[in-house]
Short mmCIF file of N, CA and C in Angstrom, two decimals:
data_model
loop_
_atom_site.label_atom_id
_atom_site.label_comp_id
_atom_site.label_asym_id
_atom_site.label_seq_id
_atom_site.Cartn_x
_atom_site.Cartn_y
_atom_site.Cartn_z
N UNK A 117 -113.77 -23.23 -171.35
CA UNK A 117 -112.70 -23.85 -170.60
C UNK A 117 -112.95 -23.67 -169.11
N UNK A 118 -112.63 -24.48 -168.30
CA UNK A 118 -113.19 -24.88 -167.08
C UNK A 118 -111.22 -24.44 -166.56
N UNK A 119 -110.79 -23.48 -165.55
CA UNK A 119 -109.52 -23.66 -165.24
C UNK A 119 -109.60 -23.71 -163.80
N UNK A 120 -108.42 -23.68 -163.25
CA UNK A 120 -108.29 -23.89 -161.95
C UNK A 120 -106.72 -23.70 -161.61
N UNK A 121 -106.52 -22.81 -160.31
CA UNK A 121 -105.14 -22.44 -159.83
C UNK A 121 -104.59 -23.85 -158.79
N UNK A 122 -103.33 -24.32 -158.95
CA UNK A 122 -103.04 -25.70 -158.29
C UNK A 122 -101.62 -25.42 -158.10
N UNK A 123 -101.13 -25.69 -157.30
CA UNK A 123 -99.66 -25.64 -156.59
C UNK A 123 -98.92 -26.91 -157.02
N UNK A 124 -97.31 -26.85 -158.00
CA UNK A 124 -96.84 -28.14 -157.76
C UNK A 124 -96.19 -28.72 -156.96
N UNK A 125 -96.56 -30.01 -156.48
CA UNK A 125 -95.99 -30.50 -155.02
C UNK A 125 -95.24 -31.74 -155.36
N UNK A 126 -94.94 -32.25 -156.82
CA UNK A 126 -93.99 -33.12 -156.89
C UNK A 126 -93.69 -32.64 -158.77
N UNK A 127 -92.39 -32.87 -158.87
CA UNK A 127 -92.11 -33.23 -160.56
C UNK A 127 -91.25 -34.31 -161.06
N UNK A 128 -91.77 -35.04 -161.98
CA UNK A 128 -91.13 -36.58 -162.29
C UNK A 128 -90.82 -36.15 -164.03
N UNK A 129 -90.49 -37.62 -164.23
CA UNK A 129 -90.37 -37.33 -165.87
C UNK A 129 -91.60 -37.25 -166.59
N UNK A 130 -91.57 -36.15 -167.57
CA UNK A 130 -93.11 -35.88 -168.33
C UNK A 130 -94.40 -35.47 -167.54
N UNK A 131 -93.87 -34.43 -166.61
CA UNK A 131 -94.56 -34.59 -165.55
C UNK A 131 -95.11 -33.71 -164.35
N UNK A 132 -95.95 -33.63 -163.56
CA UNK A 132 -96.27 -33.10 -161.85
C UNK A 132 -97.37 -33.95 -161.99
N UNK A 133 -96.96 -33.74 -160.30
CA UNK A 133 -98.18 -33.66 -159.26
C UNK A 133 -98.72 -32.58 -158.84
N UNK A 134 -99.90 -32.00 -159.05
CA UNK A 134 -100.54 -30.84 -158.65
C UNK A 134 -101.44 -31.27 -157.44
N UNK A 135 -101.25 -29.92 -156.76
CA UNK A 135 -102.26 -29.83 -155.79
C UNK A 135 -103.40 -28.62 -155.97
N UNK A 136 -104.84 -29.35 -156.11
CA UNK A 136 -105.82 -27.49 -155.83
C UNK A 136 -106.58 -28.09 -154.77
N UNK A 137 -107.83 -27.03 -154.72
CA UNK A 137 -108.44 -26.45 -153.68
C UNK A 137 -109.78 -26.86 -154.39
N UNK A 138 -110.32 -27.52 -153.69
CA UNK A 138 -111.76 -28.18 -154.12
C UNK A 138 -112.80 -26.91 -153.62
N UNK A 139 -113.36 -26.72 -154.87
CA UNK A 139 -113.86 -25.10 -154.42
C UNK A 139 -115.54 -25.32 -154.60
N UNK A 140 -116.25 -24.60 -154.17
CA UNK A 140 -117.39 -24.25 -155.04
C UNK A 140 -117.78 -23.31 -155.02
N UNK A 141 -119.41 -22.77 -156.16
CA UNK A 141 -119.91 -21.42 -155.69
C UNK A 141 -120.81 -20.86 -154.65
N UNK A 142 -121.05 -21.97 -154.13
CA UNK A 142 -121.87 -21.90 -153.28
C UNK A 142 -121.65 -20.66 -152.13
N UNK A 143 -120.44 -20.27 -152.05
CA UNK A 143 -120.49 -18.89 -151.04
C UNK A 143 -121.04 -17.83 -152.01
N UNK A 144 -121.27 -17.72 -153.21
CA UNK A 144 -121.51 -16.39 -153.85
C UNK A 144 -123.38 -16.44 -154.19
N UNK A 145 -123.81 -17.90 -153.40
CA UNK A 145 -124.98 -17.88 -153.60
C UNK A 145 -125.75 -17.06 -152.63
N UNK A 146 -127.29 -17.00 -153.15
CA UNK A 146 -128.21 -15.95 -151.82
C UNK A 146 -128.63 -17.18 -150.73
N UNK A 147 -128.69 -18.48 -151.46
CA UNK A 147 -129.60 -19.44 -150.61
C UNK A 147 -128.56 -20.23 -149.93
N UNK A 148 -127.19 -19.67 -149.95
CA UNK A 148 -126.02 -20.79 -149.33
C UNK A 148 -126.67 -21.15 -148.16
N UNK A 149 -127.29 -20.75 -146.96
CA UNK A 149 -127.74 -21.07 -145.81
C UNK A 149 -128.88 -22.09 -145.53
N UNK A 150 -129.91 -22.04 -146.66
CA UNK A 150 -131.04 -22.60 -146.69
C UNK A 150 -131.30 -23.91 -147.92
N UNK A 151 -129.93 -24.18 -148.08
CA UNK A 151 -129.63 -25.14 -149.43
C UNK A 151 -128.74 -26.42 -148.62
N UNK A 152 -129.26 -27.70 -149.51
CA UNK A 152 -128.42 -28.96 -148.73
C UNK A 152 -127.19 -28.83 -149.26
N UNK A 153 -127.04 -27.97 -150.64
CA UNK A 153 -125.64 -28.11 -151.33
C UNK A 153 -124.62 -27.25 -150.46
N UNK A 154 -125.37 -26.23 -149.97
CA UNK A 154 -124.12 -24.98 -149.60
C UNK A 154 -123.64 -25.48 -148.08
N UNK A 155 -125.16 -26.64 -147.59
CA UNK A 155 -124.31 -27.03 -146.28
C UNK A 155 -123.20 -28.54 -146.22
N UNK A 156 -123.38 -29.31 -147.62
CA UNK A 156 -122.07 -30.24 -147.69
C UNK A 156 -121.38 -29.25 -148.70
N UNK A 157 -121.22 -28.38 -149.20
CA UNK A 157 -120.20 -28.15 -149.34
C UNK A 157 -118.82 -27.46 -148.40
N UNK A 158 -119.97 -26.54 -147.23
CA UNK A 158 -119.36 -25.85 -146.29
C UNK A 158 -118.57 -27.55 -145.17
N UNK A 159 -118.80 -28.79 -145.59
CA UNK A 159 -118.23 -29.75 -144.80
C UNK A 159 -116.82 -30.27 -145.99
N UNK A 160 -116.70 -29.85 -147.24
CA UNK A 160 -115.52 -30.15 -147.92
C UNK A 160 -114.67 -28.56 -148.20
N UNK A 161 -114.89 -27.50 -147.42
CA UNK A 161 -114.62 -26.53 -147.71
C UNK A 161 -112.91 -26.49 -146.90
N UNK A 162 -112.07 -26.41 -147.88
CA UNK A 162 -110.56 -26.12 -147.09
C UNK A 162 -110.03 -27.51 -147.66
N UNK A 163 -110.62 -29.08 -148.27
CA UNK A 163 -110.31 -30.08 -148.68
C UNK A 163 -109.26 -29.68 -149.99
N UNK A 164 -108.48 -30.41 -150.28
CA UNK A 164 -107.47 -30.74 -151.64
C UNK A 164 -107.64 -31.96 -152.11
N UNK A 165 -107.51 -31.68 -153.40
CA UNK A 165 -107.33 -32.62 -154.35
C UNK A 165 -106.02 -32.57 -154.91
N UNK A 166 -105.30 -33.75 -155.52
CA UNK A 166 -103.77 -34.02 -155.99
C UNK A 166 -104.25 -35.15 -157.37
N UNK A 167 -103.80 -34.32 -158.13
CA UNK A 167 -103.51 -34.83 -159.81
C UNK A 167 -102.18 -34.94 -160.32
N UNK A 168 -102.20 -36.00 -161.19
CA UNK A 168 -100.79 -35.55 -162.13
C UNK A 168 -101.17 -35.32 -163.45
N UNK A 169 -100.68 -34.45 -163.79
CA UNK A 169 -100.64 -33.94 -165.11
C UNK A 169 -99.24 -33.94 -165.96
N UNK A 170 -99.65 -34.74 -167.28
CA UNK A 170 -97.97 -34.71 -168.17
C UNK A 170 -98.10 -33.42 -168.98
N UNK A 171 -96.63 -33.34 -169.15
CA UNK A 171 -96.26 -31.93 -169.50
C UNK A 171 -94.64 -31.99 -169.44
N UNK A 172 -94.26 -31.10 -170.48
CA UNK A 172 -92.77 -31.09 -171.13
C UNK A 172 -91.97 -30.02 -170.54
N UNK A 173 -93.15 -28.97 -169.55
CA UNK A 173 -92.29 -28.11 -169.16
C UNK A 173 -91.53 -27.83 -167.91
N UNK A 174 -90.66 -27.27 -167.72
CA UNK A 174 -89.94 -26.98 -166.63
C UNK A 174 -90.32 -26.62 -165.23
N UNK A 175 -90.63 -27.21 -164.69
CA UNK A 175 -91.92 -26.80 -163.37
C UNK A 175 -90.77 -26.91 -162.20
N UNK A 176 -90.90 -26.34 -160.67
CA UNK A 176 -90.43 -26.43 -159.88
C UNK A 176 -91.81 -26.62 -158.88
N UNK A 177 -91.28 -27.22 -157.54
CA UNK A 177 -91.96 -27.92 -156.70
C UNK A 177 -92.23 -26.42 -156.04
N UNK A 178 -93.50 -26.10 -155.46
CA UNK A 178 -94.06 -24.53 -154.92
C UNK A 178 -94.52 -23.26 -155.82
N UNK A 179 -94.35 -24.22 -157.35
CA UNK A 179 -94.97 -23.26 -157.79
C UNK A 179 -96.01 -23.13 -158.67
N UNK A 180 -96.72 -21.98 -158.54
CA UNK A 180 -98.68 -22.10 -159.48
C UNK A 180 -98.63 -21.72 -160.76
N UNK A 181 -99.34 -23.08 -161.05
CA UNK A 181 -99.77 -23.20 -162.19
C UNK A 181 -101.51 -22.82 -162.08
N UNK A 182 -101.86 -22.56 -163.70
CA UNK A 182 -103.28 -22.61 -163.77
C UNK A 182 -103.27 -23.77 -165.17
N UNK A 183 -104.57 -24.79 -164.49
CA UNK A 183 -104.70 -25.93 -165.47
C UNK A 183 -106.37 -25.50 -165.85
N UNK A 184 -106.28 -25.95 -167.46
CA UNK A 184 -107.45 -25.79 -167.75
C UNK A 184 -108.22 -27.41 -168.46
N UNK A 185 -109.85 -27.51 -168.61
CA UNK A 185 -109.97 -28.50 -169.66
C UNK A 185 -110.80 -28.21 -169.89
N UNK A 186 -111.79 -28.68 -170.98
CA UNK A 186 -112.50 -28.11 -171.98
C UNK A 186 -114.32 -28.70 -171.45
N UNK A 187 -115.22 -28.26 -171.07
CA UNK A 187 -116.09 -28.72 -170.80
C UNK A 187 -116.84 -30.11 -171.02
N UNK A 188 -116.59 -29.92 -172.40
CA UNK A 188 -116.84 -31.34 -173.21
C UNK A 188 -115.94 -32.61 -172.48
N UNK A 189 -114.91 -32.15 -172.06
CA UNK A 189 -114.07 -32.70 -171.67
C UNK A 189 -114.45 -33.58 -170.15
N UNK A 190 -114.40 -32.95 -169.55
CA UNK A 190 -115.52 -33.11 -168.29
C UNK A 190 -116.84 -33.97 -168.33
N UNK A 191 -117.52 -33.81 -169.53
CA UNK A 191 -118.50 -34.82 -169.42
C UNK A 191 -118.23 -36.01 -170.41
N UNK A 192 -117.38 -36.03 -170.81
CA UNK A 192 -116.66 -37.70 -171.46
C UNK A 192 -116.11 -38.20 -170.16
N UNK A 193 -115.51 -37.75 -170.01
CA UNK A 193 -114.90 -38.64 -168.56
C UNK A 193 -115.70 -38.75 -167.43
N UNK A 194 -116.61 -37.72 -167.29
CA UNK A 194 -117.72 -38.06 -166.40
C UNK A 194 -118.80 -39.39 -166.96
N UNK A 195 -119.03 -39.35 -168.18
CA UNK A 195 -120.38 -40.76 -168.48
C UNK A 195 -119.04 -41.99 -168.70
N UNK A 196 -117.67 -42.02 -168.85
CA UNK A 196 -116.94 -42.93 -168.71
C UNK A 196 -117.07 -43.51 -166.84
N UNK A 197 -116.69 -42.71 -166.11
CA UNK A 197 -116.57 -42.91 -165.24
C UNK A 197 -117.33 -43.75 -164.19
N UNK A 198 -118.76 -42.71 -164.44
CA UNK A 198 -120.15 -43.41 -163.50
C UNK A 198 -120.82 -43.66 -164.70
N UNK A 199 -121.12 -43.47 -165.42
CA UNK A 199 -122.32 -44.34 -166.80
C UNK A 199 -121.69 -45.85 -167.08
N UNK A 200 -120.72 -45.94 -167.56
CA UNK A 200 -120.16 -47.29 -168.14
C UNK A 200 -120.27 -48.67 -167.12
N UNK A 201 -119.77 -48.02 -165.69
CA UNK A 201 -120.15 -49.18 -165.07
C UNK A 201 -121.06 -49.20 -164.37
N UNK A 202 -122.24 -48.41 -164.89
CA UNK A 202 -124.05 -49.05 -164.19
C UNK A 202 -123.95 -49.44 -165.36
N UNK A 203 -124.32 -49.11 -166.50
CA UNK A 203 -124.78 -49.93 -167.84
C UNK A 203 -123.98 -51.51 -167.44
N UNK A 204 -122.41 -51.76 -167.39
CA UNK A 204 -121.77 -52.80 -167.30
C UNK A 204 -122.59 -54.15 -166.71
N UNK A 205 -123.04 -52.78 -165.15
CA UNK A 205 -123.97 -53.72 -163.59
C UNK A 205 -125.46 -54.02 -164.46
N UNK A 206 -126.12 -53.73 -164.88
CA UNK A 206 -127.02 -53.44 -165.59
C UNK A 206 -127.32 -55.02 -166.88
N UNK A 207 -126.62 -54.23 -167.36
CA UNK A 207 -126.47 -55.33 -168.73
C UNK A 207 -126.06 -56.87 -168.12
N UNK A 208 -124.97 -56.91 -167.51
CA UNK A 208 -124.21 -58.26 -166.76
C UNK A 208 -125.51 -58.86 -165.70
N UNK A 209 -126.38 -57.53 -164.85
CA UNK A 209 -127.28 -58.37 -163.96
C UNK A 209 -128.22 -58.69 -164.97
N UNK A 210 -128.65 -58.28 -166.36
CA UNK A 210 -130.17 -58.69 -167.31
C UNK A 210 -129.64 -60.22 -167.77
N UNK A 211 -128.08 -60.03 -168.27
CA UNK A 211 -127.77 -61.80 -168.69
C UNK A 211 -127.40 -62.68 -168.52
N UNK A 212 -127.26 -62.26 -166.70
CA UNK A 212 -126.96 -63.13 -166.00
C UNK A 212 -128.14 -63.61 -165.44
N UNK A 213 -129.34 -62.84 -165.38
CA UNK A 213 -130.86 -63.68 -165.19
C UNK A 213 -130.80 -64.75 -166.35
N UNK A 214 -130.86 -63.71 -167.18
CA UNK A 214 -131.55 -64.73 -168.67
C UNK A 214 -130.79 -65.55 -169.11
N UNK A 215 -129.45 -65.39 -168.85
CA UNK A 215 -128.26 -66.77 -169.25
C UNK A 215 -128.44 -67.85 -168.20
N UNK A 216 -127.41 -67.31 -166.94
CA UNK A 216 -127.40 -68.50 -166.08
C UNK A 216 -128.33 -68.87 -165.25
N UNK A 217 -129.43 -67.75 -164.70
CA UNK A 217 -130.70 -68.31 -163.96
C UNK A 217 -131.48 -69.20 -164.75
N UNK A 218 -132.37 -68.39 -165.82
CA UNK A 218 -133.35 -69.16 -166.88
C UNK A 218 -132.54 -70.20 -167.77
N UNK A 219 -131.33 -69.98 -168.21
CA UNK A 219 -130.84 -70.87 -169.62
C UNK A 219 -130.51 -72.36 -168.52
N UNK A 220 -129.55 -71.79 -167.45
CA UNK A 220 -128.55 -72.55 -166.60
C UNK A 220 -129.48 -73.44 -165.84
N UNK A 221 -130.09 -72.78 -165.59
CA UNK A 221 -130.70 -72.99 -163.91
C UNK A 221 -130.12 -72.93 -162.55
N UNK A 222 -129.61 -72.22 -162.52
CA UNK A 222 -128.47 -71.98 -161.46
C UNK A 222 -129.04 -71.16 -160.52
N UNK A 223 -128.54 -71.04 -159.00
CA UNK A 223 -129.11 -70.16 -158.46
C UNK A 223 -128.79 -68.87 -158.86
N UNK A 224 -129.67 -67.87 -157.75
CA UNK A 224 -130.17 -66.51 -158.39
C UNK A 224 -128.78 -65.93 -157.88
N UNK A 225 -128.34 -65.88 -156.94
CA UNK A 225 -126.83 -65.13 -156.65
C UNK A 225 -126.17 -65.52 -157.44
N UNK A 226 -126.19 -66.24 -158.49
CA UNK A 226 -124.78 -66.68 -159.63
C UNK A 226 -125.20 -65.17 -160.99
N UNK A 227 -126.28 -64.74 -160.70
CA UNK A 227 -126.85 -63.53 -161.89
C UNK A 227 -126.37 -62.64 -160.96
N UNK A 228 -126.59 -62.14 -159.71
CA UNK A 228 -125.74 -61.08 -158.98
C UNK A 228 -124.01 -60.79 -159.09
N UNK A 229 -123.80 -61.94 -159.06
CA UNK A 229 -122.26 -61.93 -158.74
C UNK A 229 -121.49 -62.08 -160.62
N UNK A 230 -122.46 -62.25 -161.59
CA UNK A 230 -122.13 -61.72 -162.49
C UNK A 230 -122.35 -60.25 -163.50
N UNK A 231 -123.33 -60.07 -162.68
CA UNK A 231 -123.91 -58.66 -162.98
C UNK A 231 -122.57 -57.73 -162.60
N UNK A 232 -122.77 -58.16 -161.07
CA UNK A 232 -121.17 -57.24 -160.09
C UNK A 232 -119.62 -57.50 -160.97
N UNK A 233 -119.40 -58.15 -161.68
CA UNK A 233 -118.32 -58.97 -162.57
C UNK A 233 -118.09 -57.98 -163.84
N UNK A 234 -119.49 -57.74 -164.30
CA UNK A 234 -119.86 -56.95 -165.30
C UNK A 234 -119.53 -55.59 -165.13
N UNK A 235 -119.98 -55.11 -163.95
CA UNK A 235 -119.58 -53.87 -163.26
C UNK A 235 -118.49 -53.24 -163.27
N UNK A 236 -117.57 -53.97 -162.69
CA UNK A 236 -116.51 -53.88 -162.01
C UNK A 236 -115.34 -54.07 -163.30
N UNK A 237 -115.93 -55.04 -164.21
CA UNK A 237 -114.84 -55.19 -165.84
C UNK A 237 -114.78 -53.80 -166.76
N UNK A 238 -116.16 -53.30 -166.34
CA UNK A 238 -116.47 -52.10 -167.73
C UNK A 238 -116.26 -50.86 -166.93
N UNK A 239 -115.89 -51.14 -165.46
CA UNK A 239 -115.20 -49.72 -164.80
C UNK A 239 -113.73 -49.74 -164.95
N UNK A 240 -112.81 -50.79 -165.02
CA UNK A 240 -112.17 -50.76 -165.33
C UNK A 240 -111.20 -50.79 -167.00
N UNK A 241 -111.88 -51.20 -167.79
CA UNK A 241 -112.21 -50.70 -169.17
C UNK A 241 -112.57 -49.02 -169.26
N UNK A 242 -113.32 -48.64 -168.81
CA UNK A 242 -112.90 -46.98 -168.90
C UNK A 242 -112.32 -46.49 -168.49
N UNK A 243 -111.48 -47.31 -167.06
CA UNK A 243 -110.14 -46.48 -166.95
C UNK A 243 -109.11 -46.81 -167.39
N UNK A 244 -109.06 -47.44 -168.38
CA UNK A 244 -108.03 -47.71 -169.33
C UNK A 244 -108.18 -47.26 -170.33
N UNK A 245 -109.19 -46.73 -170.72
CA UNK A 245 -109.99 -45.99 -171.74
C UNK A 245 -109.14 -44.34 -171.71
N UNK A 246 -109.70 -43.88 -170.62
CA UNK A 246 -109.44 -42.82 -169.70
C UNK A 246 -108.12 -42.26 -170.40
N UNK A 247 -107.00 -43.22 -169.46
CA UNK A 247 -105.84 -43.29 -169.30
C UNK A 247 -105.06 -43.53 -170.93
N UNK A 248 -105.50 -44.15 -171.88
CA UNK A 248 -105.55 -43.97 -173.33
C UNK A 248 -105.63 -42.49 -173.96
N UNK A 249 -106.82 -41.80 -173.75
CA UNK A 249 -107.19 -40.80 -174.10
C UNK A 249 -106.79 -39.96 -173.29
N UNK A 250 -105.29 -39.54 -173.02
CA UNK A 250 -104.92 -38.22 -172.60
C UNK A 250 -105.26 -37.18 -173.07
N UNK A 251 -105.65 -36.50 -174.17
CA UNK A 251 -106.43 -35.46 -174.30
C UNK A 251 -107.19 -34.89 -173.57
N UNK A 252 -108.21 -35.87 -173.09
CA UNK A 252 -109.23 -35.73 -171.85
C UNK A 252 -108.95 -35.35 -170.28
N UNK A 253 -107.26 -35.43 -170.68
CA UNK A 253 -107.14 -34.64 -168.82
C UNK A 253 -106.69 -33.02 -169.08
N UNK A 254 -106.91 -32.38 -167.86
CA UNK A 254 -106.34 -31.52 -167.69
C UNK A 254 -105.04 -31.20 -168.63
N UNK A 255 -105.04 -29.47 -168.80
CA UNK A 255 -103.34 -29.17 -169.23
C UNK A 255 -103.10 -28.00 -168.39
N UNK A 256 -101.74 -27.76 -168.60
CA UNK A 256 -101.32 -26.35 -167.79
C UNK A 256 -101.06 -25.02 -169.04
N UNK A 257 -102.29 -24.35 -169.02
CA UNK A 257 -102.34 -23.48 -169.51
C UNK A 257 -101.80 -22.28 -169.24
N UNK A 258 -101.28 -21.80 -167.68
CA UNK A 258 -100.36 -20.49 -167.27
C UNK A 258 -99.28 -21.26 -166.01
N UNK A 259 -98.50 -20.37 -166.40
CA UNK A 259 -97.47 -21.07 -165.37
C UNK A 259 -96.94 -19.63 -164.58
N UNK A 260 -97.31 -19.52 -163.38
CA UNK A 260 -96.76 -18.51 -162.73
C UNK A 260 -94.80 -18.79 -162.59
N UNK A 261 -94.80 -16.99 -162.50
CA UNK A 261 -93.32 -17.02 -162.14
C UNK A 261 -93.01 -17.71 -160.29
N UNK A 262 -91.45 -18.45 -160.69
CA UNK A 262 -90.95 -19.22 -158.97
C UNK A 262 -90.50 -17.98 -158.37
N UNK A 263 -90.86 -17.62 -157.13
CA UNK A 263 -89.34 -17.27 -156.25
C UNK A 263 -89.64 -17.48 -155.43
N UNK A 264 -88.08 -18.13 -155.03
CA UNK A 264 -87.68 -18.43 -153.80
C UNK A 264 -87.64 -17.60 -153.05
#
């Protein structure tokens, strides 16, 4: 399980908005100094991210939660995310040569602009996909005590 500490900064029905702290390990590395990773990360270092997560429980606005998800989890929604729509760009630019260039005869930007068509349909198809398969997001696994 992959978790993470996040502050709630809104609650609706079935519901927050969480806020965390886009982190990495890169400070606990030896090569943080001499690495391209440890120097963009030191340029998103102090950045937030804001999610919503559904949930039945009683949350108040200021207070930490820890959300967890399951690794596996992470890489379904990761090859949904960026895999589906290169394959989409991919597949849409191969039959849009071989359909409308070679079959059609059409010009060659009519296979681009359906390739991009292709793209842009099967990115949005996994996020409806996505958004289907709630399982795949985040949950709130600890809920710190509020005080005011």
């Amino acid at each position: 399980m992959i978790e993470q500490k996040a502050l709630v900064r809104d609650v609706f029905h079935n519901g927050v908005e969480l806020e965390y702290e886009l982190n990495s390990s890169c400070s606990g590395c030896a090569s943080e100094d001499s690495c391209g990773v440890g120097t963009v990360a030191k340029a998103f270092n102090g950045k937030t991210q804001r999610i919503k997560v559904a949930t039945n429980q009683i949350l108040n606005v200021g207070q930490w939660v820890t959300i967890a998800t399951k690794e596996a989890n992470v890489l379904v929604a990761s090859a949904v995310t960026y895999l589906l729509p290169l394959v989409g760009l991919l597949l849409g630019s191969i039959v849009g040569q071989k359909w409308l260039v070679d079959t059609l005869a059409l010009a060659n930007y009519s296979a681009i602009l359906f390739g991009i068509s292709c793209g842009v349909l099967s990115q949005q198809l996994g996020k409806f996909w996505l958004r289907k398969n709630s399982h795949l997001s985040p949950s709130i696994v600890i809920v710190a005590p509020h005080y005011s």
